[in-house]
Amino acid sequence: SRPLAPDQQHRIGPTTRGVHHARAKDTHMLRRPARDLTRTFTRTFASSSSSAPRVSIERAADGVATVTLGRPEKLNSLDIDMFRAIRSAAVELAEDKGVRAVVVHGSGRAFCAGLDVKSINHPLHARANGRELLDRPDGAISNLAQDVCYLWRRVPAPVIAATHGVCLGGGFQIALGADMRIATPGCKFSLMEAKWGIIPDMGATVVLPELVPKDVATELIMTGRIFDGEEALRLGLVTRLAEEPLAEARRLASEIAARSPDSTAAVKRLLDATYCEADDRRKLHLETALQRRLLGGWNQLASAARGLGAPPLLQPSFAARSDEWLAEADAEAEAEVRAMLDGGEVEVRGDEVSEACA
């Protein structure tokens, strides 16, 4: 990998908390010509008080981005700079059409040991940290504490968490925000907020219902007990076990990256929107609407050519992911579904989805 020059590294500090402001100087990086993606390069997000990167992103030639939590001396625990850096990394990847899959892992001996309580509650910064973590900007669906889990769901590509060592509290919720989790058999998990007399407030209420029954979630949250990867697999909290989870996550990410980026984005949107919904009408309408957007597109035709066994020389390459899967389009799709649930109906006309009153 090739590290960025100092002037290309983004330092997150008091004057660069806004995600859009933080990314303004790096827009050229996200709009590289396709030929530049044949190189692997690394992007770092540094601490406001240290030159050591809290998070780095390494992009590979196949479109797989590896996100590394880089605070190994503290078991990648979450101080305010780590929160900011994870949020910025997720926002950047969500807007990069060249990303086909994402792997999130922790450097050193652990994935993430959870909240750095001593740092967050430092007497000189506790009040400001609390406001920054819990206040929700006008119009935002999540606050900074929730962003580190929830924003991975906004990346229109599969996100795979590779966990080892410990994956506790807020660290576990980061992993739960991924689409898949691969863990070592001995990795230690816990929703340990009960230890501090609080509740999981970093997105667990969104993701846990998709994975486990209510009674299982209740027991894990109320006890805050620690369990290993083998039990996490039995409970449905991890996707599979591997002695080398990072290598296995990268292998799986590369396999998915070889598919159409539009179809994988559509699958993610469809399942996120409907997986725990009991409304069959909504599911069926959304399936049809998304399928019509995919059919006949360049990447769908490229997939068909491969599926039909066209010779390699005649197989068209995949194009960059369509703008339809950016955050703005995702918000529009959610608004359409919301309108339908309020009594409207989605009509599909050609490639468009429009709302009509029932």
Short mmCIF file of C-alpha atoms in Angstrom, two decimals:
data_model
loop_
_atom_site.label_atom_id
_atom_site.label_comp_id
_atom_site.label_asym_id
_atom_site.label_seq_id
_atom_site.Cartn_x
_atom_site.Cartn_y
_atom_site.Cartn_z
CA SER A 1 0.00 0.00 0.00
CA ARG A 2 1.04 3.60 -0.56
CA PRO A 3 0.48 6.13 2.26
CA LEU A 4 -0.82 9.55 1.33
CA ALA A 5 1.36 12.60 1.38
CA PRO A 6 1.04 14.71 4.55
CA ASP A 7 -1.10 17.30 2.82
CA GLN A 8 -3.60 14.61 1.81
CA GLN A 9 -4.05 13.22 5.30
CA HIS A 10 -7.16 14.38 7.08
CA ARG A 11 -6.73 15.37 10.71
CA ILE A 12 -9.94 15.37 12.68
CA GLY A 13 -9.98 18.03 15.36
CA PRO A 14 -12.14 20.72 16.86
CA THR A 15 -12.22 22.72 13.63
CA THR A 16 -13.07 19.76 11.38
CA ARG A 17 -15.90 17.96 13.12
CA GLY A 18 -18.39 18.33 10.28
CA VAL A 19 -18.29 15.39 7.95
CA HIS A 20 -18.90 17.40 4.80
CA HIS A 21 -16.30 19.98 5.77
CA ALA A 22 -13.83 17.24 6.61
CA ARG A 23 -14.17 15.73 3.15
CA ALA A 24 -14.15 18.91 1.09
CA LYS A 25 -10.40 19.03 0.58
CA ASP A 26 -10.31 15.35 -0.43
CA THR A 27 -13.05 15.32 -3.05
CA HIS A 28 -10.48 14.67 -5.77
CA MET A 29 -9.59 11.39 -4.10
CA LEU A 30 -13.15 10.09 -4.39
CA ARG A 31 -13.47 10.97 -8.07
CA ARG A 32 -10.35 9.35 -9.43
CA PRO A 33 -10.50 7.97 -12.95
CA ALA A 34 -11.09 4.21 -12.96
CA ARG A 35 -7.51 3.51 -14.03
CA ASP A 36 -6.21 4.89 -10.72
CA LEU A 37 -8.12 2.22 -8.84
CA THR A 38 -5.66 -0.40 -10.06
CA ARG A 39 -3.35 0.74 -7.26
CA THR A 40 -3.80 0.02 -3.59
CA PHE A 41 -3.63 3.13 -1.43
CA THR A 42 -4.20 4.01 2.18
CA ARG A 43 -6.18 6.88 3.67
CA THR A 44 -5.71 7.80 7.33
CA PHE A 45 -7.85 9.66 9.87
CA ALA A 46 -5.63 11.05 12.63
CA SER A 47 -6.33 12.11 16.20
CA SER A 48 -6.68 15.76 17.14
CA SER A 49 -4.07 15.25 19.87
CA SER A 50 -1.70 12.83 18.18
CA SER A 51 -0.25 12.19 14.74
CA ALA A 52 -1.09 8.47 15.03
CA PRO A 53 -4.02 7.56 12.77
CA ARG A 54 -7.15 6.44 14.59
CA VAL A 55 -8.57 4.82 11.45
CA SER A 56 -7.08 3.99 8.06
CA ILE A 57 -8.72 2.92 4.81
CA GLU A 58 -6.84 0.78 2.32
CA ARG A 59 -8.41 0.40 -1.10
CA ALA A 60 -7.45 -2.59 -3.24
CA ALA A 61 -7.63 -2.99 -7.00
CA ASP A 62 -10.75 -5.18 -6.81
CA GLY A 63 -12.76 -2.47 -5.03
CA VAL A 64 -12.44 -3.96 -1.54
CA ALA A 65 -11.75 -1.32 1.12
CA THR A 66 -10.21 -2.44 4.40
CA VAL A 67 -10.93 -0.19 7.39
CA THR A 68 -8.49 -0.61 10.27
CA LEU A 69 -9.13 0.66 13.78
CA GLY A 70 -5.69 1.89 14.76
CA ARG A 71 -5.43 2.32 18.51
CA PRO A 72 -3.92 -1.04 19.43
CA GLU A 73 -2.23 0.17 22.62
CA LYS A 74 -5.75 0.78 24.01
CA LEU A 75 -7.34 -2.28 22.37
CA ASN A 76 -8.93 0.13 19.87
CA SER A 77 -11.21 1.54 22.56
CA LEU A 78 -13.41 4.47 21.64
CA ASP A 79 -12.26 7.94 22.61
CA ILE A 80 -13.83 10.99 20.98
CA ASP A 81 -11.27 11.01 18.15
CA MET A 82 -12.00 7.37 17.36
CA PHE A 83 -15.74 8.13 17.16
CA ARG A 84 -15.07 10.98 14.74
CA ALA A 85 -12.67 8.96 12.64
CA ILE A 86 -14.99 5.95 12.26
CA ARG A 87 -17.87 8.24 11.29
CA SER A 88 -15.74 10.03 8.68
CA ALA A 89 -14.51 6.74 7.24
CA ALA A 90 -18.07 5.41 6.88
CA VAL A 91 -19.27 8.64 5.24
CA GLU A 92 -16.37 8.63 2.80
CA LEU A 93 -16.92 5.02 1.76
CA ALA A 94 -20.68 5.53 1.39
CA GLU A 95 -20.01 8.23 -1.21
CA ASP A 96 -17.30 6.36 -3.13
CA LYS A 97 -18.84 4.57 -6.11
CA GLY A 98 -15.66 2.59 -6.65
CA VAL A 99 -16.09 0.65 -3.40
CA ARG A 100 -17.47 -2.85 -3.96
CA ALA A 101 -17.11 -4.24 -0.42
CA VAL A 102 -15.76 -3.13 2.96
CA VAL A 103 -13.89 -5.08 5.65
CA VAL A 104 -13.66 -3.55 9.15
CA HIS A 105 -11.13 -4.92 11.64
CA GLY A 106 -9.01 -3.87 14.60
CA SER A 107 -5.24 -3.72 14.72
CA GLY A 108 -3.29 -5.47 17.44
CA ARG A 109 -4.80 -7.90 19.93
CA ALA A 110 -8.49 -6.92 19.68
CA PHE A 111 -11.28 -5.66 17.47
CA CYS A 112 -12.51 -3.03 19.95
CA ALA A 113 -12.74 -3.03 23.75
CA GLY A 114 -15.63 -0.54 23.77
CA LEU A 115 -15.83 2.92 25.27
CA ASP A 116 -12.68 4.50 26.68
CA VAL A 117 -14.51 5.59 29.81
CA LYS A 118 -11.53 7.36 31.34
CA SER A 119 -10.96 9.49 28.23
CA ILE A 120 -14.62 10.27 27.53
CA ASN A 121 -15.29 11.18 31.17
CA HIS A 122 -12.16 13.25 31.69
CA PRO A 123 -13.17 16.13 33.99
CA LEU A 124 -12.01 18.77 31.52
CA HIS A 125 -13.90 17.30 28.56
CA ALA A 126 -16.75 15.15 29.88
CA ARG A 127 -19.54 17.67 29.29
CA ALA A 128 -18.39 18.60 25.79
CA ASN A 129 -17.85 14.94 24.88
CA GLY A 130 -21.33 14.04 26.11
CA ARG A 131 -22.93 16.76 24.01
CA GLU A 132 -20.97 15.81 20.90
CA LEU A 133 -21.80 12.12 21.26
CA LEU A 134 -25.49 12.40 22.12
CA ASP A 135 -26.80 15.57 20.48
CA ARG A 136 -28.42 14.92 17.14
CA PRO A 137 -27.94 17.51 14.39
CA ASP A 138 -31.16 18.89 12.92
CA GLY A 139 -32.55 16.44 10.40
CA ALA A 140 -30.08 13.66 11.23
CA ILE A 141 -31.39 10.20 12.04
CA SER A 142 -28.45 9.30 14.29
CA ASN A 143 -26.03 11.04 16.64
CA LEU A 144 -22.24 10.59 16.70
CA ALA A 145 -22.41 7.67 19.16
CA GLN A 146 -24.84 5.87 16.86
CA ASP A 147 -23.06 6.82 13.65
CA VAL A 148 -20.21 4.37 14.26
CA CYS A 149 -22.73 1.53 14.03
CA TYR A 150 -25.55 2.88 11.91
CA LEU A 151 -23.60 4.54 9.10
CA TRP A 152 -22.21 1.20 7.90
CA ARG A 153 -25.78 0.42 6.90
CA ARG A 154 -25.67 3.48 4.65
CA VAL A 155 -22.70 2.18 2.66
CA PRO A 156 -24.27 0.76 -0.54
CA ALA A 157 -21.90 -2.20 -0.50
CA PRO A 158 -21.53 -5.16 1.87
CA VAL A 159 -19.65 -4.41 5.10
CA ILE A 160 -17.95 -7.34 6.84
CA ALA A 161 -16.58 -7.06 10.38
CA ALA A 162 -13.63 -9.33 11.22
CA THR A 163 -13.40 -9.68 15.00
CA HIS A 164 -10.77 -11.19 17.27
CA GLY A 165 -9.61 -10.78 20.86
CA VAL A 166 -12.41 -8.78 22.44
CA CYS A 167 -15.46 -7.11 20.91
CA LEU A 168 -17.19 -5.40 23.80
CA GLY A 169 -19.88 -2.78 24.37
CA GLY A 170 -19.61 -0.08 21.75
CA GLY A 171 -17.14 -2.23 19.82
CA PHE A 172 -19.74 -4.98 19.58
CA GLN A 173 -22.30 -2.49 18.31
CA ILE A 174 -19.87 -1.37 15.59
CA ALA A 175 -19.60 -4.99 14.48
CA LEU A 176 -23.38 -5.41 14.64
CA GLY A 177 -23.73 -2.49 12.23
CA ALA A 178 -21.90 -4.52 9.58
CA ASP A 179 -23.82 -6.77 7.20
CA MET A 180 -21.79 -9.83 8.19
CA ARG A 181 -19.46 -10.75 11.03
CA ILE A 182 -16.60 -13.26 10.97
CA ALA A 183 -15.02 -14.02 14.34
CA THR A 184 -12.42 -16.25 15.92
CA PRO A 185 -13.95 -19.02 18.06
CA GLY A 186 -12.40 -17.48 21.17
CA CYS A 187 -13.35 -13.85 20.51
CA LYS A 188 -15.07 -12.38 23.58
CA PHE A 189 -18.34 -10.50 23.06
CA SER A 190 -20.53 -8.51 25.42
CA LEU A 191 -23.18 -5.81 25.44
CA MET A 192 -21.73 -4.69 28.73
CA GLU A 193 -23.50 -1.36 29.24
CA ALA A 194 -25.35 -2.91 32.21
CA LYS A 195 -22.01 -2.81 34.01
CA TRP A 196 -22.25 0.99 33.92
CA GLY A 197 -25.98 1.17 34.60
CA ILE A 198 -26.81 2.32 31.13
CA ILE A 199 -28.30 0.83 27.96
CA PRO A 200 -26.74 0.10 24.58
CA ASP A 201 -27.29 3.37 22.73
CA MET A 202 -25.10 3.03 19.66
CA GLY A 203 -27.57 1.41 17.29
CA ALA A 204 -28.19 -1.97 18.94
CA THR A 205 -31.95 -1.41 18.95
CA VAL A 206 -31.90 -1.25 15.15
CA VAL A 207 -29.71 -4.27 14.45
CA LEU A 208 -30.44 -6.76 17.24
CA PRO A 209 -34.07 -7.43 16.17
CA GLU A 210 -32.72 -8.56 12.81
CA LEU A 211 -30.47 -11.15 14.44
CA VAL A 212 -31.93 -12.56 17.66
CA PRO A 213 -35.32 -12.98 19.38
CA LYS A 214 -36.37 -10.43 21.96
CA ASP A 215 -35.73 -12.73 24.92
CA VAL A 216 -32.14 -13.37 23.82
CA ALA A 217 -31.48 -9.66 23.38
CA THR A 218 -33.05 -8.95 26.76
CA GLU A 219 -30.87 -11.50 28.54
CA LEU A 220 -27.65 -10.32 26.91
CA ILE A 221 -28.35 -6.63 27.60
CA MET A 222 -29.64 -7.02 31.15
CA THR A 223 -26.81 -9.29 32.28
CA GLY A 224 -24.00 -7.78 30.24
CA ARG A 225 -22.36 -11.20 30.36
CA ILE A 226 -19.35 -12.14 28.24
CA PHE A 227 -19.64 -14.99 25.73
CA ASP A 228 -17.33 -16.39 23.07
CA GLY A 229 -17.47 -16.67 19.30
CA GLU A 230 -18.88 -20.19 19.35
CA GLU A 231 -21.89 -19.08 21.39
CA ALA A 232 -22.24 -15.93 19.25
CA LEU A 233 -22.51 -18.21 16.21
CA ARG A 234 -25.16 -20.37 17.88
CA LEU A 235 -27.14 -17.25 18.83
CA GLY A 236 -26.94 -15.85 15.30
CA LEU A 237 -24.81 -12.84 16.22
CA VAL A 238 -21.91 -13.80 13.95
CA THR A 239 -22.06 -15.17 10.43
CA ARG A 240 -19.22 -17.69 10.65
CA LEU A 241 -16.07 -18.54 12.58
CA ALA A 242 -12.51 -18.57 11.27
CA GLU A 243 -9.08 -18.85 12.86
CA GLU A 244 -7.98 -15.99 10.58
CA PRO A 245 -11.09 -13.79 10.36
CA LEU A 246 -9.42 -10.94 8.49
CA ALA A 247 -8.20 -13.24 5.71
CA GLU A 248 -11.60 -14.92 5.51
CA ALA A 249 -13.41 -11.56 5.46
CA ARG A 250 -11.20 -10.33 2.63
CA ARG A 251 -11.77 -13.54 0.68
CA LEU A 252 -15.55 -13.17 1.06
CA ALA A 253 -15.40 -9.46 0.20
CA SER A 254 -13.43 -10.21 -2.98
CA GLU A 255 -15.96 -12.84 -3.98
CA ILE A 256 -18.84 -10.40 -3.59
CA ALA A 257 -16.85 -7.59 -5.26
CA ALA A 258 -16.72 -9.68 -8.42
CA ARG A 259 -20.52 -9.38 -8.70
CA SER A 260 -22.51 -6.45 -10.05
CA PRO A 261 -22.15 -3.47 -7.67
CA ASP A 262 -25.71 -2.44 -8.49
CA SER A 263 -27.23 -5.81 -7.56
CA THR A 264 -25.31 -5.99 -4.27
CA ALA A 265 -26.44 -2.46 -3.42
CA ALA A 266 -30.03 -3.41 -4.23
CA VAL A 267 -29.86 -6.54 -2.08
CA LYS A 268 -28.57 -4.53 0.87
CA ARG A 269 -31.28 -1.88 0.52
CA LEU A 270 -34.00 -4.49 0.12
CA LEU A 271 -33.01 -6.55 3.15
CA ASP A 272 -32.37 -3.53 5.37
CA ALA A 273 -35.77 -2.12 4.49
CA THR A 274 -37.83 -5.30 4.81
CA TYR A 275 -36.10 -7.99 6.84
CA CYS A 276 -38.00 -7.40 10.07
CA GLU A 277 -41.12 -5.97 8.48
CA ALA A 278 -44.32 -7.97 8.80
CA ASP A 279 -45.95 -6.08 5.94
CA ASP A 280 -45.81 -8.40 2.91
CA ARG A 281 -47.25 -5.72 0.64
CA ARG A 282 -44.35 -3.43 1.36
CA LYS A 283 -41.83 -6.23 0.76
CA LEU A 284 -43.34 -7.26 -2.56
CA HIS A 285 -43.67 -3.69 -3.85
CA LEU A 286 -40.08 -2.90 -2.93
CA GLU A 287 -38.80 -6.10 -4.55
CA THR A 288 -40.49 -5.14 -7.82
CA ALA A 289 -39.36 -1.52 -7.70
CA LEU A 290 -35.72 -2.40 -7.08
CA GLN A 291 -35.72 -5.20 -9.62
CA ARG A 292 -37.02 -2.89 -12.34
CA ARG A 293 -34.22 -0.44 -11.57
CA LEU A 294 -31.68 -3.21 -12.06
CA LEU A 295 -33.07 -4.91 -15.16
CA GLY A 296 -31.46 -3.81 -18.40
CA GLY A 297 -28.73 -1.82 -16.70
CA TRP A 298 -25.14 -2.21 -17.84
CA ASN A 299 -24.03 -4.13 -14.78
CA GLN A 300 -27.02 -6.44 -14.92
CA LEU A 301 -26.23 -7.25 -18.55
CA ALA A 302 -22.56 -7.77 -17.68
CA SER A 303 -23.63 -10.22 -14.98
CA ALA A 304 -25.88 -12.04 -17.43
CA ALA A 305 -23.04 -12.36 -19.94
CA ARG A 306 -20.86 -13.98 -17.31
CA GLY A 307 -23.66 -16.20 -16.13
CA LEU A 308 -24.33 -17.38 -19.66
CA GLY A 309 -20.69 -18.40 -20.07
CA ALA A 310 -19.49 -15.75 -22.52
CA PRO A 311 -15.75 -16.11 -23.26
CA PRO A 312 -13.62 -13.92 -20.95
CA LEU A 313 -12.57 -11.66 -23.83
CA LEU A 314 -16.22 -10.95 -24.61
CA GLN A 315 -17.34 -10.35 -21.04
CA PRO A 316 -18.03 -6.64 -20.44
CA SER A 317 -16.48 -5.08 -17.36
CA PHE A 318 -18.68 -3.75 -14.61
CA ALA A 319 -19.28 -0.02 -14.54
CA ALA A 320 -19.07 2.08 -11.38
CA ARG A 321 -22.07 1.79 -9.10
CA SER A 322 -25.04 3.84 -10.23
CA ASP A 323 -25.87 7.16 -8.55
CA GLU A 324 -29.22 5.59 -7.61
CA TRP A 325 -27.52 3.99 -4.60
CA LEU A 326 -26.10 7.17 -3.10
CA ALA A 327 -27.45 8.48 0.17
CA GLU A 328 -29.76 11.00 -1.51
CA ALA A 329 -31.40 8.29 -3.62
CA ASP A 330 -31.62 6.03 -0.58
CA ALA A 331 -33.46 8.76 1.32
CA GLU A 332 -35.89 9.18 -1.59
CA ALA A 333 -36.56 5.43 -1.66
CA GLU A 334 -37.23 5.43 2.07
CA ALA A 335 -39.62 8.37 1.67
CA GLU A 336 -41.52 6.45 -1.01
CA VAL A 337 -41.90 3.43 1.23
CA ARG A 338 -42.93 5.62 4.16
CA ALA A 339 -45.61 7.25 2.01
CA MET A 340 -46.89 3.84 1.00
CA LEU A 341 -47.16 2.75 4.61
CA ASP A 342 -49.16 5.91 5.33
CA GLY A 343 -51.78 4.92 2.80
CA GLY A 344 -50.20 5.65 -0.57
CA GLU A 345 -49.22 3.15 -3.21
CA VAL A 346 -46.04 2.78 -5.22
CA GLU A 347 -46.60 2.62 -8.94
CA VAL A 348 -43.78 1.35 -11.12
CA ARG A 349 -43.60 2.93 -14.58
CA GLY A 350 -40.62 1.88 -16.59
CA ASP A 351 -37.51 2.73 -14.59
CA GLU A 352 -39.28 5.12 -12.24
CA VAL A 353 -41.03 4.66 -8.96
CA SER A 354 -43.71 7.21 -8.15
CA GLU A 355 -46.16 7.63 -5.35
CA ALA A 356 -49.89 7.59 -6.01
CA CYS A 357 -52.57 8.08 -3.42
CA ALA A 358 -54.56 4.97 -2.77
#
